[in-house]
Amino acid sequence: MKKGIREVEVTIPADYPLKGTLALPSGAEGTVPAILLVAGTGKSDRNGNGGGIDMNIYQELADHLTRLGYATLRYDKRGTHQSEGSYDEAGFWDYVADARACVRLLKSRPEIDASAVAVLGHSEGAMIAPASFAEEPVAGMILLAGTAEDGESMLTSQGKVAIRELEESKGFKGFLIRLLGIPNKARKQNAKLFATIRSSTGPTLKYRGVTLNAKWFREHLAFDVKDSLPSVTCPVLAVTGEKDIQVPPQDVKTIAELVAGEAEWKVIPRMNHILRAYDGTHSMLGVLKEYKTLLNEPIMPELLDTLADWLARHLPAGSPVTEPAAPAERLAE
């Protein structure tokens, strides 16, 4: 029988039912270790697609890990795509609760070795994973493109970079930006927005005609991952790209120093926040344009090799899939 991947559609019993895909290595004998993929900020689906940007980050990671012999679970976030609940009213701690529910599902599955479940968090997922550990411990943790800052500091830093880019704009465009005082207006608007969010009490608020998820913003601004990292006692791998403009690449060293478990860290040259190689000029204002130019590019092979090496040492699986994967067999439960 040709080796491949068997995908099972599952329902995760969280506060609101979540829909996900459990991928299993075909032909595996006995139980297998499993890895939960926790996504970053935004309305992306279980594969990492949404908002007009189809990155397939989590689909690609899941396929790679499953071919190494691991089961993987990826899921639609609360209130998005096939999952129930309200995305506009979901807070940071709701996402933490959902991640814990996913870990519990994996531990309960007959195909999974409950003592060998790990979590891989990307971007905001790298904040959610440590926050979920205390109440739902796992055997390993991989943090990709994570931060060691609190939420407010991180968003403030990103805002400062964007404003500095406005101030340094060249030519007639730069002249107009400075003439109109746009950088100073942006600073005042950011400060007003943060103050409005902090003083809010409801799940949503209207700001300049836009409905914002005030609950998520309040909890995200207040959350400091440095408070959660010391409680993580399992082995940890922290990896960030040298070209990541959304989080400071040097934070991976801080993450590794803060966790209680054995930790390794790595900064991968040329890799950006969406785990692709990027050789262009960085711009916070043009980051979405940057990402759109890379949609057809694969995740960096060096990252995939790093994951395989670390997992082989800390969460060994059975025989990997050595032949090209057959079309995934999709089953519903």
PDB file of C-alpha atoms in Angstrom, residues 94-274:
ATOM      1  CA  ASP A  94     -10.976  32.319  24.806  1.00  0.00           C
ATOM      2  CA  TYR A  95      -8.339  31.269  22.276  1.00  0.00           C
ATOM      3  CA  VAL A  96      -6.252  29.833  25.121  1.00  0.00           C
ATOM      4  CA  ALA A  97      -9.273  27.803  26.278  1.00  0.00           C
ATOM      5  CA  ASP A  98      -9.823  26.574  22.723  1.00  0.00           C
ATOM      6  CA  ALA A  99      -6.191  25.432  22.447  1.00  0.00           C
ATOM      7  CA  ARG A 100      -6.553  23.491  25.692  1.00  0.00           C
ATOM      8  CA  ALA A 101      -9.697  21.826  24.345  1.00  0.00           C
ATOM      9  CA  CYS A 102      -7.755  20.764  21.255  1.00  0.00           C
ATOM     10  CA  VAL A 103      -4.987  19.252  23.392  1.00  0.00           C
ATOM     11  CA  ARG A 104      -7.590  17.313  25.373  1.00  0.00           C
ATOM     12  CA  LEU A 105      -9.104  15.989  22.156  1.00  0.00           C
ATOM     13  CA  LEU A 106      -5.725  14.750  20.960  1.00  0.00           C
ATOM     14  CA  LYS A 107      -5.018  13.048  24.281  1.00  0.00           C
ATOM     15  CA  SER A 108      -8.384  11.267  24.076  1.00  0.00           C
ATOM     16  CA  ARG A 109      -7.947   9.857  20.571  1.00  0.00           C
ATOM     17  CA  PRO A 110      -7.168   6.123  20.324  1.00  0.00           C
ATOM     18  CA  GLU A 111      -4.653   6.758  17.517  1.00  0.00           C
ATOM     19  CA  ILE A 112      -2.599   9.176  19.653  1.00  0.00           C
ATOM     20  CA  ASP A 113       0.018   8.545  22.332  1.00  0.00           C
ATOM     21  CA  ALA A 114      -1.436  10.787  25.056  1.00  0.00           C
ATOM     22  CA  SER A 115       1.993  11.138  26.682  1.00  0.00           C
ATOM     23  CA  ALA A 116       3.508  12.491  23.458  1.00  0.00           C
ATOM     24  CA  VAL A 117       1.349  15.475  22.504  1.00  0.00           C
ATOM     25  CA  ALA A 118       3.112  18.724  21.583  1.00  0.00           C
ATOM     26  CA  VAL A 119       1.923  22.208  20.620  1.00  0.00           C
ATOM     27  CA  LEU A 120       3.294  24.324  17.779  1.00  0.00           C
ATOM     28  CA  GLY A 121       2.275  27.983  18.032  1.00  0.00           C
ATOM     29  CA  HIS A 122       2.917  30.577  15.329  1.00  0.00           C
ATOM     30  CA  SER A 123       2.823  34.353  15.944  1.00  0.00           C
ATOM     31  CA  GLU A 124      -0.021  34.910  18.455  1.00  0.00           C
ATOM     32  CA  GLY A 125      -0.156  31.132  18.697  1.00  0.00           C
ATOM     33  CA  ALA A 126       3.317  31.345  20.246  1.00  0.00           C
ATOM     34  CA  MET A 127       1.720  33.400  23.040  1.00  0.00           C
ATOM     35  CA  ILE A 128      -1.309  31.129  23.380  1.00  0.00           C
ATOM     36  CA  ALA A 129       0.783  27.951  23.692  1.00  0.00           C
ATOM     37  CA  PRO A 130       2.672  28.970  26.880  1.00  0.00           C
ATOM     38  CA  ALA A 131      -0.520  30.449  28.375  1.00  0.00           C
ATOM     39  CA  SER A 132      -2.310  27.129  27.916  1.00  0.00           C
ATOM     40  CA  PHE A 133       0.428  24.954  29.433  1.00  0.00           C
ATOM     41  CA  ALA A 134      -0.307  25.381  33.155  1.00  0.00           C
ATOM     42  CA  GLU A 135      -3.785  23.852  32.911  1.00  0.00           C
ATOM     43  CA  GLU A 136      -3.100  21.460  30.027  1.00  0.00           C
ATOM     44  CA  PRO A 137       0.579  20.349  30.037  1.00  0.00           C
ATOM     45  CA  VAL A 138       2.133  18.894  26.905  1.00  0.00           C
ATOM     46  CA  ALA A 139       5.297  16.939  26.131  1.00  0.00           C
ATOM     47  CA  GLY A 140       6.872  19.549  23.881  1.00  0.00           C
ATOM     48  CA  MET A 141       6.389  23.083  22.587  1.00  0.00           C
ATOM     49  CA  ILE A 142       7.502  24.771  19.371  1.00  0.00           C
ATOM     50  CA  LEU A 143       7.210  28.566  19.232  1.00  0.00           C
ATOM     51  CA  LEU A 144       7.546  30.105  15.760  1.00  0.00           C
ATOM     52  CA  ALA A 145       7.804  33.883  15.240  1.00  0.00           C
ATOM     53  CA  GLY A 146       6.958  34.485  18.889  1.00  0.00           C
ATOM     54  CA  THR A 147       7.573  37.491  21.107  1.00  0.00           C
ATOM     55  CA  ALA A 148       8.946  37.947  24.606  1.00  0.00           C
ATOM     56  CA  GLU A 149       7.130  41.278  25.021  1.00  0.00           C
ATOM     57  CA  ASP A 150       3.736  42.068  26.484  1.00  0.00           C
ATOM     58  CA  GLY A 151       0.979  42.742  23.973  1.00  0.00           C
ATOM     59  CA  GLU A 152       0.925  46.506  24.420  1.00  0.00           C
ATOM     60  CA  SER A 153       4.693  46.837  24.000  1.00  0.00           C
ATOM     61  CA  MET A 154       4.617  44.717  20.866  1.00  0.00           C
ATOM     62  CA  LEU A 155       1.788  46.677  19.217  1.00  0.00           C
ATOM     63  CA  THR A 156       3.381  49.972  20.286  1.00  0.00           C
ATOM     64  CA  SER A 157       6.706  48.928  18.752  1.00  0.00           C
ATOM     65  CA  GLN A 158       5.018  48.006  15.482  1.00  0.00           C
ATOM     66  CA  GLY A 159       3.239  51.364  15.461  1.00  0.00           C
ATOM     67  CA  LYS A 160       6.493  53.241  16.061  1.00  0.00           C
ATOM     68  CA  VAL A 161       8.148  51.483  13.141  1.00  0.00           C
ATOM     69  CA  ALA A 162       5.246  52.403  10.851  1.00  0.00           C
ATOM     70  CA  ILE A 163       5.312  56.048  11.978  1.00  0.00           C
ATOM     71  CA  ARG A 164       9.076  56.237  11.497  1.00  0.00           C
ATOM     72  CA  GLU A 165       8.607  54.960   7.956  1.00  0.00           C
ATOM     73  CA  LEU A 166       6.096  57.752   7.345  1.00  0.00           C
ATOM     74  CA  GLU A 167       8.571  60.327   8.661  1.00  0.00           C
ATOM     75  CA  GLU A 168      11.342  58.964   6.456  1.00  0.00           C
ATOM     76  CA  SER A 169       9.249  58.839   3.271  1.00  0.00           C
ATOM     77  CA  LYS A 170      11.129  60.420   0.392  1.00  0.00           C
ATOM     78  CA  GLY A 171      10.254  62.636  -2.522  1.00  0.00           C
ATOM     79  CA  PHE A 172       7.044  64.607  -2.981  1.00  0.00           C
ATOM     80  CA  LYS A 173       5.067  61.941  -1.106  1.00  0.00           C
ATOM     81  CA  GLY A 174       7.314  62.390   1.924  1.00  0.00           C
ATOM     82  CA  PHE A 175       7.027  66.173   1.646  1.00  0.00           C
ATOM     83  CA  LEU A 176       3.215  65.990   1.713  1.00  0.00           C
ATOM     84  CA  ILE A 177       3.201  63.520   4.625  1.00  0.00           C
ATOM     85  CA  ARG A 178       5.328  65.850   6.732  1.00  0.00           C
ATOM     86  CA  LEU A 179       3.487  68.983   5.570  1.00  0.00           C
ATOM     87  CA  LEU A 180       0.154  67.505   6.660  1.00  0.00           C
ATOM     88  CA  GLY A 181       1.589  66.343   9.972  1.00  0.00           C
ATOM     89  CA  ILE A 182       0.490  62.770   9.353  1.00  0.00           C
ATOM     90  CA  PRO A 183       3.093  61.129  11.657  1.00  0.00           C
ATOM     91  CA  ASN A 184       2.027  63.250  14.647  1.00  0.00           C
ATOM     92  CA  LYS A 185      -1.639  62.601  13.902  1.00  0.00           C
ATOM     93  CA  ALA A 186      -0.919  58.869  13.781  1.00  0.00           C
ATOM     94  CA  ARG A 187       0.794  59.015  17.189  1.00  0.00           C
ATOM     95  CA  LYS A 188      -2.183  60.792  18.724  1.00  0.00           C
ATOM     96  CA  GLN A 189      -4.667  58.396  17.112  1.00  0.00           C
ATOM     97  CA  ASN A 190      -2.754  55.359  18.412  1.00  0.00           C
ATOM     98  CA  ALA A 191      -2.648  56.774  21.939  1.00  0.00           C
ATOM     99  CA  LYS A 192      -6.358  57.600  21.815  1.00  0.00           C
ATOM    100  CA  LEU A 193      -7.208  54.124  20.497  1.00  0.00           C
ATOM    101  CA  PHE A 194      -5.301  52.376  23.288  1.00  0.00           C
ATOM    102  CA  ALA A 195      -6.931  54.598  25.911  1.00  0.00           C
ATOM    103  CA  THR A 196     -10.388  53.931  24.456  1.00  0.00           C
ATOM    104  CA  ILE A 197      -9.785  50.185  24.462  1.00  0.00           C
ATOM    105  CA  ARG A 198      -8.457  50.119  28.025  1.00  0.00           C
ATOM    106  CA  SER A 199     -11.481  52.051  29.318  1.00  0.00           C
ATOM    107  CA  SER A 200     -13.997  49.840  27.485  1.00  0.00           C
ATOM    108  CA  THR A 201     -15.924  47.061  29.212  1.00  0.00           C
ATOM    109  CA  GLY A 202     -17.983  45.425  26.465  1.00  0.00           C
ATOM    110  CA  PRO A 203     -16.892  42.800  23.957  1.00  0.00           C
ATOM    111  CA  THR A 204     -16.902  45.258  21.046  1.00  0.00           C
ATOM    112  CA  LEU A 205     -16.677  49.005  20.462  1.00  0.00           C
ATOM    113  CA  LYS A 206     -17.095  51.432  17.591  1.00  0.00           C
ATOM    114  CA  TYR A 207     -13.996  53.455  16.762  1.00  0.00           C
ATOM    115  CA  ARG A 208     -13.927  55.843  13.796  1.00  0.00           C
ATOM    116  CA  GLY A 209     -16.818  53.940  12.237  1.00  0.00           C
ATOM    117  CA  VAL A 210     -15.213  50.509  12.606  1.00  0.00           C
ATOM    118  CA  THR A 211     -16.360  47.771  14.989  1.00  0.00           C
ATOM    119  CA  LEU A 212     -13.408  46.487  16.997  1.00  0.00           C
ATOM    120  CA  ASN A 213     -13.097  43.405  19.161  1.00  0.00           C
ATOM    121  CA  ALA A 214     -12.468  45.337  22.370  1.00  0.00           C
ATOM    122  CA  LYS A 215     -12.289  42.199  24.504  1.00  0.00           C
ATOM    123  CA  TRP A 216      -9.472  40.720  22.453  1.00  0.00           C
ATOM    124  CA  PHE A 217      -7.586  44.017  22.373  1.00  0.00           C
ATOM    125  CA  ARG A 218      -7.893  44.505  26.160  1.00  0.00           C
ATOM    126  CA  GLU A 219      -6.687  41.001  26.916  1.00  0.00           C
ATOM    127  CA  HIS A 220      -3.978  41.064  24.254  1.00  0.00           C
ATOM    128  CA  LEU A 221      -2.617  44.412  25.458  1.00  0.00           C
ATOM    129  CA  ALA A 222      -2.553  43.192  29.063  1.00  0.00           C
ATOM    130  CA  PHE A 223      -1.046  39.763  28.415  1.00  0.00           C
ATOM    131  CA  ASP A 224       2.676  39.384  29.103  1.00  0.00           C
ATOM    132  CA  VAL A 225       4.058  36.087  27.841  1.00  0.00           C
ATOM    133  CA  LYS A 226       6.978  36.464  30.256  1.00  0.00           C
ATOM    134  CA  ASP A 227       4.522  35.595  33.043  1.00  0.00           C
ATOM    135  CA  SER A 228       3.624  32.271  31.382  1.00  0.00           C
ATOM    136  CA  LEU A 229       6.966  31.091  30.022  1.00  0.00           C
ATOM    137  CA  PRO A 230       8.513  30.153  33.419  1.00  0.00           C
ATOM    138  CA  SER A 231       5.692  27.648  34.011  1.00  0.00           C
ATOM    139  CA  VAL A 232       6.579  25.724  30.841  1.00  0.00           C
ATOM    140  CA  THR A 233       8.523  22.659  31.989  1.00  0.00           C
ATOM    141  CA  CYS A 234       8.548  20.639  28.760  1.00  0.00           C
ATOM    142  CA  PRO A 235      11.273  20.857  26.079  1.00  0.00           C
ATOM    143  CA  VAL A 236      10.899  24.025  23.985  1.00  0.00           C
ATOM    144  CA  LEU A 237      12.119  25.058  20.540  1.00  0.00           C
ATOM    145  CA  ALA A 238      11.895  28.786  19.708  1.00  0.00           C
ATOM    146  CA  VAL A 239      12.554  29.855  16.110  1.00  0.00           C
ATOM    147  CA  THR A 240      12.222  33.233  14.431  1.00  0.00           C
ATOM    148  CA  GLY A 241      13.358  34.601  11.092  1.00  0.00           C
ATOM    149  CA  GLU A 242      16.093  37.171  10.683  1.00  0.00           C
ATOM    150  CA  LYS A 243      13.755  39.117   8.369  1.00  0.00           C
ATOM    151  CA  ASP A 244      10.755  39.122  10.746  1.00  0.00           C
ATOM    152  CA  ILE A 245       9.503  42.707  10.992  1.00  0.00           C
ATOM    153  CA  GLN A 246       6.543  41.967  13.281  1.00  0.00           C
ATOM    154  CA  VAL A 247       8.492  40.602  16.254  1.00  0.00           C
ATOM    155  CA  PRO A 248      12.118  41.222  17.326  1.00  0.00           C
ATOM    156  CA  PRO A 249      14.164  38.207  16.158  1.00  0.00           C
ATOM    157  CA  GLN A 250      16.346  38.393  19.276  1.00  0.00           C
ATOM    158  CA  ASP A 251      13.304  37.570  21.439  1.00  0.00           C
ATOM    159  CA  VAL A 252      13.845  33.846  20.801  1.00  0.00           C
ATOM    160  CA  LYS A 253      16.877  33.917  23.091  1.00  0.00           C
ATOM    161  CA  THR A 254      14.816  35.531  25.864  1.00  0.00           C
ATOM    162  CA  ILE A 255      12.070  32.941  25.400  1.00  0.00           C
ATOM    163  CA  ALA A 256      14.594  30.111  25.728  1.00  0.00           C
ATOM    164  CA  GLU A 257      16.058  31.672  28.871  1.00  0.00           C
ATOM    165  CA  LEU A 258      12.662  32.121  30.547  1.00  0.00           C
ATOM    166  CA  VAL A 259      11.163  28.649  30.153  1.00  0.00           C
ATOM    167  CA  ALA A 260      11.800  26.076  32.873  1.00  0.00           C
ATOM    168  CA  GLY A 261      12.213  23.172  30.467  1.00  0.00           C
ATOM    169  CA  GLU A 262      15.163  22.350  28.245  1.00  0.00           C
ATOM    170  CA  ALA A 263      15.157  24.968  25.497  1.00  0.00           C
ATOM    171  CA  GLU A 264      16.793  25.624  22.151  1.00  0.00           C
ATOM    172  CA  TRP A 265      16.519  28.723  19.995  1.00  0.00           C
ATOM    173  CA  LYS A 266      17.422  29.654  16.452  1.00  0.00           C
ATOM    174  CA  VAL A 267      17.235  32.684  14.162  1.00  0.00           C
ATOM    175  CA  ILE A 268      16.977  31.576  10.536  1.00  0.00           C
ATOM    176  CA  PRO A 269      18.650  33.881   7.984  1.00  0.00           C
ATOM    177  CA  ARG A 270      16.355  35.468   5.374  1.00  0.00           C
ATOM    178  CA  MET A 271      13.150  34.070   6.929  1.00  0.00           C
ATOM    179  CA  ASN A 272      10.261  36.482   7.576  1.00  0.00           C
ATOM    180  CA  HIS A 273       7.140  36.308   9.771  1.00  0.00           C
ATOM    181  CA  ILE A 274       5.257  33.979   7.418  1.00  0.00           C
TER     182      ILE A 274
END
